[in-house]
PDB file of C-alpha atoms in Angstrom:
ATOM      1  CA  UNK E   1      12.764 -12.444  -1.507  1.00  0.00           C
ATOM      2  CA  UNK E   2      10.077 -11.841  -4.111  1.00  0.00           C
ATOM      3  CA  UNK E   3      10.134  -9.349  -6.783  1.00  0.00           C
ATOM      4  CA  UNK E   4       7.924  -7.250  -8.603  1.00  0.00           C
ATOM      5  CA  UNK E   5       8.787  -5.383 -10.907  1.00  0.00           C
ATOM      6  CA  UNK E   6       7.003  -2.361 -12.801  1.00  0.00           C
ATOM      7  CA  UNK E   7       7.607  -0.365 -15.689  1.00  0.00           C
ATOM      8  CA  UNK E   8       7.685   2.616 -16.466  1.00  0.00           C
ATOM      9  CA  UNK E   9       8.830   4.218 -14.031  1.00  0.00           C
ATOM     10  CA  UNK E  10       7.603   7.352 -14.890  1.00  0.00           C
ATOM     11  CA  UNK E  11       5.589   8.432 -17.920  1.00  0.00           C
ATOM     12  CA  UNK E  12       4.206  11.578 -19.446  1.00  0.00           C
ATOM     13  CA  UNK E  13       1.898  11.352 -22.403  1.00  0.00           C
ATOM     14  CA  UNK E  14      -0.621  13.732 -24.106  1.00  0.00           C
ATOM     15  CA  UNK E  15      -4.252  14.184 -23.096  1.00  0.00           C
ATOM     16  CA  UNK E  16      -6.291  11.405 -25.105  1.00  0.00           C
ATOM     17  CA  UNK E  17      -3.849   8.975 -25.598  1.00  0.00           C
ATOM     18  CA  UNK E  18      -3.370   5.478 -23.898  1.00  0.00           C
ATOM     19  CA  UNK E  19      -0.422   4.573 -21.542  1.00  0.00           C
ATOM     20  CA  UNK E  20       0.390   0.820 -20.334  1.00  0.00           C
ATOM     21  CA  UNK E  21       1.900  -0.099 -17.100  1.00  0.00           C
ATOM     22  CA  UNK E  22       3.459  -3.163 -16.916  1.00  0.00           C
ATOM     23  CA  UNK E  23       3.773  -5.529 -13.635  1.00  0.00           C
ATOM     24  CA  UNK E  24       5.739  -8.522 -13.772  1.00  0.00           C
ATOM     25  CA  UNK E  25       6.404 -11.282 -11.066  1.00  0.00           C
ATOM     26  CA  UNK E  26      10.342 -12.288 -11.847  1.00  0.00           C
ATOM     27  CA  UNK E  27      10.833 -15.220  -9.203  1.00  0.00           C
ATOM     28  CA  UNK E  28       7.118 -16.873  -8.726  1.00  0.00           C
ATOM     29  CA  UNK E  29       3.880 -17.255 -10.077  1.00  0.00           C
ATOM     30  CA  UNK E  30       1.073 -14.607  -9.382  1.00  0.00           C
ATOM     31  CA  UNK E  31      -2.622 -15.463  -9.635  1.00  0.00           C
ATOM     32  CA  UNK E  32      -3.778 -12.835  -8.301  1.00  0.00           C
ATOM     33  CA  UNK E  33      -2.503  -9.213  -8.042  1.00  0.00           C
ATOM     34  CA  UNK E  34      -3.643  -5.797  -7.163  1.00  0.00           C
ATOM     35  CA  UNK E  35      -3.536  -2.280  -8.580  1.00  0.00           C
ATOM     36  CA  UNK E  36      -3.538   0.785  -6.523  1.00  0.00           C
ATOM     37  CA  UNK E  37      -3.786   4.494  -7.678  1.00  0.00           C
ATOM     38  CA  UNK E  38      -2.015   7.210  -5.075  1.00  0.00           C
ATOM     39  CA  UNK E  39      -2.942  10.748  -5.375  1.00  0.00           C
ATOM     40  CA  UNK E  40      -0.525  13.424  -4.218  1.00  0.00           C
ATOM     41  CA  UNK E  41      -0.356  13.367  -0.231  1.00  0.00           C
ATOM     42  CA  UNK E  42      -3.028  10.734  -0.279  1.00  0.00           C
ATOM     43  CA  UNK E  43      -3.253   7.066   0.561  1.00  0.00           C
ATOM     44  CA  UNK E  44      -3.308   4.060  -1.266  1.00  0.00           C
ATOM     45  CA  UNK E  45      -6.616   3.167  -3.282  1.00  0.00           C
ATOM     46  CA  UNK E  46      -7.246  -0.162  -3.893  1.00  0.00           C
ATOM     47  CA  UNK E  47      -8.256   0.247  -8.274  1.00  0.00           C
ATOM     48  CA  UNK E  48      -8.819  -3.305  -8.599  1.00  0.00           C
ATOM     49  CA  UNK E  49      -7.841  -6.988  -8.215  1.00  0.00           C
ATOM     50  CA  UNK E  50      -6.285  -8.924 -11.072  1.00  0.00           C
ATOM     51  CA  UNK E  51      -6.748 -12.919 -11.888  1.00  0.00           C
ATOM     52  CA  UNK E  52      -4.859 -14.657 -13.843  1.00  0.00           C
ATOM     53  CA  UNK E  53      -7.017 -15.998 -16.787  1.00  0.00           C
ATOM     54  CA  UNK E  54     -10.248 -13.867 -15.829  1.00  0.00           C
ATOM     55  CA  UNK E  55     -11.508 -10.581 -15.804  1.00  0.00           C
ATOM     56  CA  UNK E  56     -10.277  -8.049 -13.187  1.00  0.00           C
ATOM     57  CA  UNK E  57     -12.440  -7.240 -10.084  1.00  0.00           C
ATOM     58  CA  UNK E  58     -13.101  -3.354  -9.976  1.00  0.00           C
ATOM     59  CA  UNK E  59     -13.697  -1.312  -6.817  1.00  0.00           C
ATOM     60  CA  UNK E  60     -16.432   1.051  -6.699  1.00  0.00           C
ATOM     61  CA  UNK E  61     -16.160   4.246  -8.855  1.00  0.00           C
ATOM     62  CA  UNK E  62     -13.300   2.875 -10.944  1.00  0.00           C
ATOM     63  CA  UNK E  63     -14.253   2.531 -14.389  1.00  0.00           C
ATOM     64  CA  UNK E  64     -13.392  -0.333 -16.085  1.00  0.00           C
ATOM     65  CA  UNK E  65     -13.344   0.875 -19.868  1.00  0.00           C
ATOM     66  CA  UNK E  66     -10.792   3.360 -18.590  1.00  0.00           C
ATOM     67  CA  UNK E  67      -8.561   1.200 -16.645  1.00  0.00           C
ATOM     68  CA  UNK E  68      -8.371  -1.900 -18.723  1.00  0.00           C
ATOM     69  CA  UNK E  69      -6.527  -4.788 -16.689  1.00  0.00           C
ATOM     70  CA  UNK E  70      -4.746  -7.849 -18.792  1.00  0.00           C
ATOM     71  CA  UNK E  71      -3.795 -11.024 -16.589  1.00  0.00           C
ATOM     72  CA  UNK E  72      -2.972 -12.809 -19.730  1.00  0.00           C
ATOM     73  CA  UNK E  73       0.210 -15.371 -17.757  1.00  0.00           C
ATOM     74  CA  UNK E  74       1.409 -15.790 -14.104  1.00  0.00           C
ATOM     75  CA  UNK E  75       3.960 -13.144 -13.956  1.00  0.00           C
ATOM     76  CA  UNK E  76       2.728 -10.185 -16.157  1.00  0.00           C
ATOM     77  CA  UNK E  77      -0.423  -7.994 -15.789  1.00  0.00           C
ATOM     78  CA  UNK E  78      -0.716  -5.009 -16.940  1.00  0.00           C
ATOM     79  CA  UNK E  79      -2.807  -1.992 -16.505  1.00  0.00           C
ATOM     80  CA  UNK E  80      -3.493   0.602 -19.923  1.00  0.00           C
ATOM     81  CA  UNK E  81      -5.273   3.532 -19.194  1.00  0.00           C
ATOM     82  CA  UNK E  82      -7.179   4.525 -21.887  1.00  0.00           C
ATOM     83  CA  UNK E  83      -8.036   7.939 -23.592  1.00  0.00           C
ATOM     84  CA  UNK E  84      -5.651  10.038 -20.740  1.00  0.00           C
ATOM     85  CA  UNK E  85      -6.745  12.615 -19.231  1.00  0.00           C
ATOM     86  CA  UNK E  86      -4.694  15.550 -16.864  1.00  0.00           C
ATOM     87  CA  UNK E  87      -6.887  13.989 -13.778  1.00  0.00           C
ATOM     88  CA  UNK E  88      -5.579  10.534 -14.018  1.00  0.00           C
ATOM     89  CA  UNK E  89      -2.373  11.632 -13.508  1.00  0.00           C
ATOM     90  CA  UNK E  90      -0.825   9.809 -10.033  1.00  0.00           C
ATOM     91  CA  UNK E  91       0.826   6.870  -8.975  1.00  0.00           C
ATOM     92  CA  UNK E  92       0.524   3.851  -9.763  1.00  0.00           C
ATOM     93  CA  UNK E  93       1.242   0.669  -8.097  1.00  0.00           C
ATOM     94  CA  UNK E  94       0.766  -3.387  -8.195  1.00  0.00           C
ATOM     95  CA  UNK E  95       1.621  -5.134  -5.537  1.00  0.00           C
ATOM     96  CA  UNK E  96       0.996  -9.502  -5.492  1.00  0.00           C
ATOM     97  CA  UNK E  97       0.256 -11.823  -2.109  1.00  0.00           C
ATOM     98  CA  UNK E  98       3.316 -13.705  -1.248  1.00  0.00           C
ATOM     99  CA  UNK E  99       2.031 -16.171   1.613  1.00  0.00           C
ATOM    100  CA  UNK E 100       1.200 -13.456   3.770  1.00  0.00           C
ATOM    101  CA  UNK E 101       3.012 -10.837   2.920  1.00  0.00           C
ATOM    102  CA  UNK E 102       3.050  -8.410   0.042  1.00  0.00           C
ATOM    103  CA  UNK E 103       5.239  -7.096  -2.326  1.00  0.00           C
ATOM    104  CA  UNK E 104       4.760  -3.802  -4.307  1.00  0.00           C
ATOM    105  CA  UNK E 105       6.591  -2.658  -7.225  1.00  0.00           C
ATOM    106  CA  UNK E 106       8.155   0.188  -7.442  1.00  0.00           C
ATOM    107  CA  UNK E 107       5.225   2.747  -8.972  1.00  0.00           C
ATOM    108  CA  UNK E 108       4.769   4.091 -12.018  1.00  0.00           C
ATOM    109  CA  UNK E 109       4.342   8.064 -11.767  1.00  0.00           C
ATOM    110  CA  UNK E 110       1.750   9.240 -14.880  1.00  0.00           C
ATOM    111  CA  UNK E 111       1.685  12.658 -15.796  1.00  0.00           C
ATOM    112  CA  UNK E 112      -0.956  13.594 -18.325  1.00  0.00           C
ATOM    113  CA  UNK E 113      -0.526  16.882 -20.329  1.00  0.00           C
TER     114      UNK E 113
ATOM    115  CA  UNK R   1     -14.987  -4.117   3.978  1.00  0.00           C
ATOM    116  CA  UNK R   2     -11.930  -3.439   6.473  1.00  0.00           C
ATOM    117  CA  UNK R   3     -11.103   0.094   7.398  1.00  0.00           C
ATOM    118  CA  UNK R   4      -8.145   1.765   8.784  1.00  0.00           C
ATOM    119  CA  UNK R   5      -7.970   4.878  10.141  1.00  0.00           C
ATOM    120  CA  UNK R   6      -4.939   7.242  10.935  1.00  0.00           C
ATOM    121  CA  UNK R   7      -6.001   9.886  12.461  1.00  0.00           C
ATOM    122  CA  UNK R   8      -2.762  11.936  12.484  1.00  0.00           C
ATOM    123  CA  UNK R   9      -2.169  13.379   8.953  1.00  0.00           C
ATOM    124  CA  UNK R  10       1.309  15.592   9.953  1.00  0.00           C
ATOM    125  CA  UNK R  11       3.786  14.903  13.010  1.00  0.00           C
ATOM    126  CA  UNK R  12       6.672  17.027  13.247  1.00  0.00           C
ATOM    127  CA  UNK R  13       9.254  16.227  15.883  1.00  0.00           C
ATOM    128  CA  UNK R  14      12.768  17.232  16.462  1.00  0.00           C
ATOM    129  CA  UNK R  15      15.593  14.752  16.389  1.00  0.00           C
ATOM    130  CA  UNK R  16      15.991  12.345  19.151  1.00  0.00           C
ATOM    131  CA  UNK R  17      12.000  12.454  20.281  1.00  0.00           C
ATOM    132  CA  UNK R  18       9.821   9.586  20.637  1.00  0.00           C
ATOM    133  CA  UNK R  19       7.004   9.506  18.090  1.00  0.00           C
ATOM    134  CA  UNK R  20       3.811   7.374  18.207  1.00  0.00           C
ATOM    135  CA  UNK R  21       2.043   6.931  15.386  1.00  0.00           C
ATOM    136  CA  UNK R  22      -1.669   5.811  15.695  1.00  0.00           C
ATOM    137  CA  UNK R  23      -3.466   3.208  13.601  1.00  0.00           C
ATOM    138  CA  UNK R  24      -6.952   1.906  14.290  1.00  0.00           C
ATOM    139  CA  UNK R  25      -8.760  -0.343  12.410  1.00  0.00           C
ATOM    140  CA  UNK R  26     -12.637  -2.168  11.925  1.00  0.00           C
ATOM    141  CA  UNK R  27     -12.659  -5.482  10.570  1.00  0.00           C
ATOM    142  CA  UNK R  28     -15.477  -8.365  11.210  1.00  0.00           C
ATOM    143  CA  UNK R  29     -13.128 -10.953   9.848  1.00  0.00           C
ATOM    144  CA  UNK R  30     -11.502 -12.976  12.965  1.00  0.00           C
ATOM    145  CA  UNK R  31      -8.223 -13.779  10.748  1.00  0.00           C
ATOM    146  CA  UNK R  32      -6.528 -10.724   9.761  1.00  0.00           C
ATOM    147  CA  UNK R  33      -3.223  -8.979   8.824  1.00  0.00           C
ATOM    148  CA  UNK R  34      -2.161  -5.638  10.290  1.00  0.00           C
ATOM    149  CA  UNK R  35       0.516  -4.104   8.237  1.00  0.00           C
ATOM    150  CA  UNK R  36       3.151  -0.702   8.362  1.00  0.00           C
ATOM    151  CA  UNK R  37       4.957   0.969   5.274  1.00  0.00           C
ATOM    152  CA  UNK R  38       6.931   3.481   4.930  1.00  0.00           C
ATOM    153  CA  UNK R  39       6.891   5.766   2.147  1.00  0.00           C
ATOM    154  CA  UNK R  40      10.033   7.900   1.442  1.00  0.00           C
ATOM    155  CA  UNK R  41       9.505  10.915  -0.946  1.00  0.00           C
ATOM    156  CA  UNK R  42      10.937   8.373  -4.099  1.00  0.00           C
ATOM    157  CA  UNK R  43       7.105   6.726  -3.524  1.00  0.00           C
ATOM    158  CA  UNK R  44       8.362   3.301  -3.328  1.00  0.00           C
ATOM    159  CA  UNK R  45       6.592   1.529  -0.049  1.00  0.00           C
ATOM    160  CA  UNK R  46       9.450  -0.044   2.488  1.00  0.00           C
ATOM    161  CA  UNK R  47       7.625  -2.922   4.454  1.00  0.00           C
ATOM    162  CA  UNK R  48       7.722  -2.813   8.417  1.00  0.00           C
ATOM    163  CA  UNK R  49       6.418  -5.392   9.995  1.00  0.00           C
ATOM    164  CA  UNK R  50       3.196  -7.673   8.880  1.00  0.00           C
ATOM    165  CA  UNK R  51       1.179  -8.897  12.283  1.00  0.00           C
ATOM    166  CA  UNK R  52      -1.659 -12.086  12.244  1.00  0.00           C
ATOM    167  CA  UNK R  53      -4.628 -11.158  14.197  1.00  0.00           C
ATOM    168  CA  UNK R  54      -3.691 -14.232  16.701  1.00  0.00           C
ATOM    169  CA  UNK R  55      -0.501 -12.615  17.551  1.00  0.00           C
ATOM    170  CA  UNK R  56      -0.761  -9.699  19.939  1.00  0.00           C
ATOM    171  CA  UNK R  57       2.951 -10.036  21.802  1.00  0.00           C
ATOM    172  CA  UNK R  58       4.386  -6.430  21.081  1.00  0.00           C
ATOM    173  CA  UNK R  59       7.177  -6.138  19.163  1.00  0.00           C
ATOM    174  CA  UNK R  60      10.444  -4.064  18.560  1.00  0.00           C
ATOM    175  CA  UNK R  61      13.266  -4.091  16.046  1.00  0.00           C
ATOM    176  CA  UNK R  62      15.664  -1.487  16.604  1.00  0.00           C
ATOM    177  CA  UNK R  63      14.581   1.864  17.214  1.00  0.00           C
ATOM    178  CA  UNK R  64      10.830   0.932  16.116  1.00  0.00           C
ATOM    179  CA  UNK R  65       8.273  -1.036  18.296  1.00  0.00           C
ATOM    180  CA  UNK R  66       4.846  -1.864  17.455  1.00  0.00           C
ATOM    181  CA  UNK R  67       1.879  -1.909  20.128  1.00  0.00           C
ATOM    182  CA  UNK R  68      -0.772  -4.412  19.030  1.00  0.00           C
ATOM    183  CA  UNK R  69      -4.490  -4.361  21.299  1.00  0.00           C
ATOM    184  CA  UNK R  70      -7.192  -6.398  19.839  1.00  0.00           C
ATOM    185  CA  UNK R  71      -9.607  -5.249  23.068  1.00  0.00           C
ATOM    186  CA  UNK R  72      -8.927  -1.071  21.287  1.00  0.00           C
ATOM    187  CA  UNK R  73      -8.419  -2.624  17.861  1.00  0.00           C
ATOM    188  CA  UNK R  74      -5.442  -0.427  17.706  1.00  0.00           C
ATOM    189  CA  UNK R  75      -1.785  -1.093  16.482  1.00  0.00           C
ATOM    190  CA  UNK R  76       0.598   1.929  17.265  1.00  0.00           C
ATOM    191  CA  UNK R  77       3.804   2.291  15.770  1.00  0.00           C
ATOM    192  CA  UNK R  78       6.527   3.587  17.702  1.00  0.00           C
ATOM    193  CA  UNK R  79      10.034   5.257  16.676  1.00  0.00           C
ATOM    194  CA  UNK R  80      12.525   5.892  19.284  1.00  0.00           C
ATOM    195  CA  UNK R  81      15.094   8.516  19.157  1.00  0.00           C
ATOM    196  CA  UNK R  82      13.765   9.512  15.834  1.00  0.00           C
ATOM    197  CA  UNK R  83      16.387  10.943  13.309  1.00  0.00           C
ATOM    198  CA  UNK R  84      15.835  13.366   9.900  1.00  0.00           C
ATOM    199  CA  UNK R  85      16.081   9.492   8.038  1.00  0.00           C
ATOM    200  CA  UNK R  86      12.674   8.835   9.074  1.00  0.00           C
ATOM    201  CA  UNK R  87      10.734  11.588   7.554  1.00  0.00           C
ATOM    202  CA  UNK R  88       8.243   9.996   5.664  1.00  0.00           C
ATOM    203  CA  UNK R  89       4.805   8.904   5.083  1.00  0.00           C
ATOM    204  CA  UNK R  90       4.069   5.771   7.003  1.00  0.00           C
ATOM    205  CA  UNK R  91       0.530   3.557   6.355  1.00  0.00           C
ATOM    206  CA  UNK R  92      -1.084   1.351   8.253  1.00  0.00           C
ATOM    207  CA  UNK R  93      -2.822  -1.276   6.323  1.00  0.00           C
ATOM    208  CA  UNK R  94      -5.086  -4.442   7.061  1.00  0.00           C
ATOM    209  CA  UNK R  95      -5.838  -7.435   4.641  1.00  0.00           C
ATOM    210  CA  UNK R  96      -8.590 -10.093   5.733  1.00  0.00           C
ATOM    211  CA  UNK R  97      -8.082 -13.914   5.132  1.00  0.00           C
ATOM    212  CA  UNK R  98     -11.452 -14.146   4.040  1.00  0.00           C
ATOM    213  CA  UNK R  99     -12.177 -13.053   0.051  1.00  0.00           C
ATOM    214  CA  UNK R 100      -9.993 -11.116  -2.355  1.00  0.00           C
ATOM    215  CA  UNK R 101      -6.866 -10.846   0.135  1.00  0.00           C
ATOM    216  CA  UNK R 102      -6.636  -7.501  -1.001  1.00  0.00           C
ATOM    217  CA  UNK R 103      -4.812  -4.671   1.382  1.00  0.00           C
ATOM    218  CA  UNK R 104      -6.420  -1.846   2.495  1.00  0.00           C
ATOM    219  CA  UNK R 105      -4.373   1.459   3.710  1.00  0.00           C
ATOM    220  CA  UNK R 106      -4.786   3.930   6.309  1.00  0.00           C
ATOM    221  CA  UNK R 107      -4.493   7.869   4.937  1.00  0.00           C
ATOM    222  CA  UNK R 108      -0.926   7.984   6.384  1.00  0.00           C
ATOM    223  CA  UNK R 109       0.865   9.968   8.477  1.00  0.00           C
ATOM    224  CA  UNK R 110       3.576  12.572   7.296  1.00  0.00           C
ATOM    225  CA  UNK R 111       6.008  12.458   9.990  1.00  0.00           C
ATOM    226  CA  UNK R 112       8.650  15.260   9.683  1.00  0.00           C
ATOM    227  CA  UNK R 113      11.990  14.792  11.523  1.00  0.00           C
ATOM    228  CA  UNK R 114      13.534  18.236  12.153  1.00  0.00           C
ATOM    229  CA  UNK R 115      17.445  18.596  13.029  1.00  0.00           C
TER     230      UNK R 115
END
C-alpha cells in the first residue's frame, strides 16, 4: 500500500530556533497533502492543506509566518516551524489522499525547551 | 465545515466486555467518508475501516463491527470481547467529496482495557 513517510521522528530544539519536518510520498505522487498538529490527550487539528506548486491553505488561527509549508515536488512537503517556542511543542503529522483513503505518517513529536 | 463529535472522552472496561464507542457527525455534503483510527500510545494512527456515505450495510471484521445510520447520522464502533491490546485512543473522522478533501477528527475516546 502507500507510504508516507516523516522525519524526524522526534525532535527537541531550543526556544527561538526553527525545526523542519519532512513528509515524503515514497510510492506515488501527492498533490495535495495535509498537516495536523495533536496536543497531548487531544484530537487531531487540521494546520493546513498543502499543494503541490502553490501556497498552502491555512485553517483559522494557524499562523502562516510560523508554520511555513514548502510543496516544492510530488512527494516531499515539508513543514518548518519558525522561531520555536515551549507552546508549539506536540505532534505532528501529514497524512496525503490515496483514492479514498488516507495515509498518515508516522508523527513527528517536537519538544521545545 | 464537517464536524464530528465523540462524546465519550474515557471508557474503561474489563477484559472480555463489549464496548461501544459513539461517533456522530454534521455534514451538508451528500458524498462523504466516515472514518475510525486507532491511536496506540507510540502516536502513530492504525486505520479501521473507511465507509462512503452511500454505503450503510453494517459491517464486522473480527472482533470489531461498525454500526452506520444516516437517519441518526451516527457510526458506532463496536469491540467484542475486548482485550488489554485495545487500549487506545480511537477517532472518528469524516472527509467530504466536495472541496479540500481534507479529514476532520472527532476528540477521541481513551478506551482502557483492564485485566
Amino acid at each position: 500500500g502507500a507510504v508516507v513517510s516523516q522525519h524526524p521522528s522526534r525532535v527537541i530544539c531550543k526556544s527561538g530556533t526553527s525545526v523542519k519536518i519532512e513528509c515524503r510520498s515514497l510510492d506515488f505522487q501527492a498533490t495535495t497533502m495535509f498537516w495536523y498538529r495533536q496536543f497531548p490527550k487531544q484530537s487531531l487539528m487540521l494546520m493546513a492543506t498543502s499543494n503541490e506548486g502553490s501556497k498552502a491553505t491555512y485553517e483559522q488561527g494557524v499562523e502562516k509566518d510560523k508554520f511555513l509549508i514548502n510543496h516544492a515536488s510530488l512527494t516531499l512537503s515539508t513543514l518548518t516551524v519558525t522561531s520555536a517556542h515551549p507552546e508549539d511543542s506536540s505532534f505532528y503529522i501529514c497524512s496525503v489522499m490515496i483514492g479514498y483513503g488516507y495515509t498518515f505518517g508516522s508523527g513527528t513529536r517536537l519538544t521545545v525547551v | 465545515a464537517q464536524k464530528v463529535t465523540q462524546a465519550q472522552t474515557e471508557i474503561s472496561v474489563v477484559e472480555k466486555e463489549d464496548v461501544t464507542l459513539d461517533c456522530v457527525y454534521e455534514t451538508r455534503d451528500t458524498t462523504y467518508y466516515l472514518f475510525w483510527y486507532k491511536q496506540p500510545p507510540s502516536g502513530e494512527l492504525v486505520f479501521l475501516i473507511r465507509r462512503n456515505s452511500f454505503d450503510e450495510q453494517n459491517e464486522i471484521s473480527g472482533r470489531y463491527s461498525w454500526n452506520f445510520q444516516k437517519s441518526t447520522s451516527s457510526f458506532n464502533f463496536t469491540i467484542t470481547a475486548s482485550q488489554v491490546v485495545d487500549s487506545a485512543v480511537y477517532f472518528c473522522a469524516l472527509s467530504e467529496a466536495k472541496g479540500n478533501n481534507d479529514m476532520r477528527f472527532g476528540a477521541g475516546t481513551r478506551l482502557t482495557v483492564k485485566p
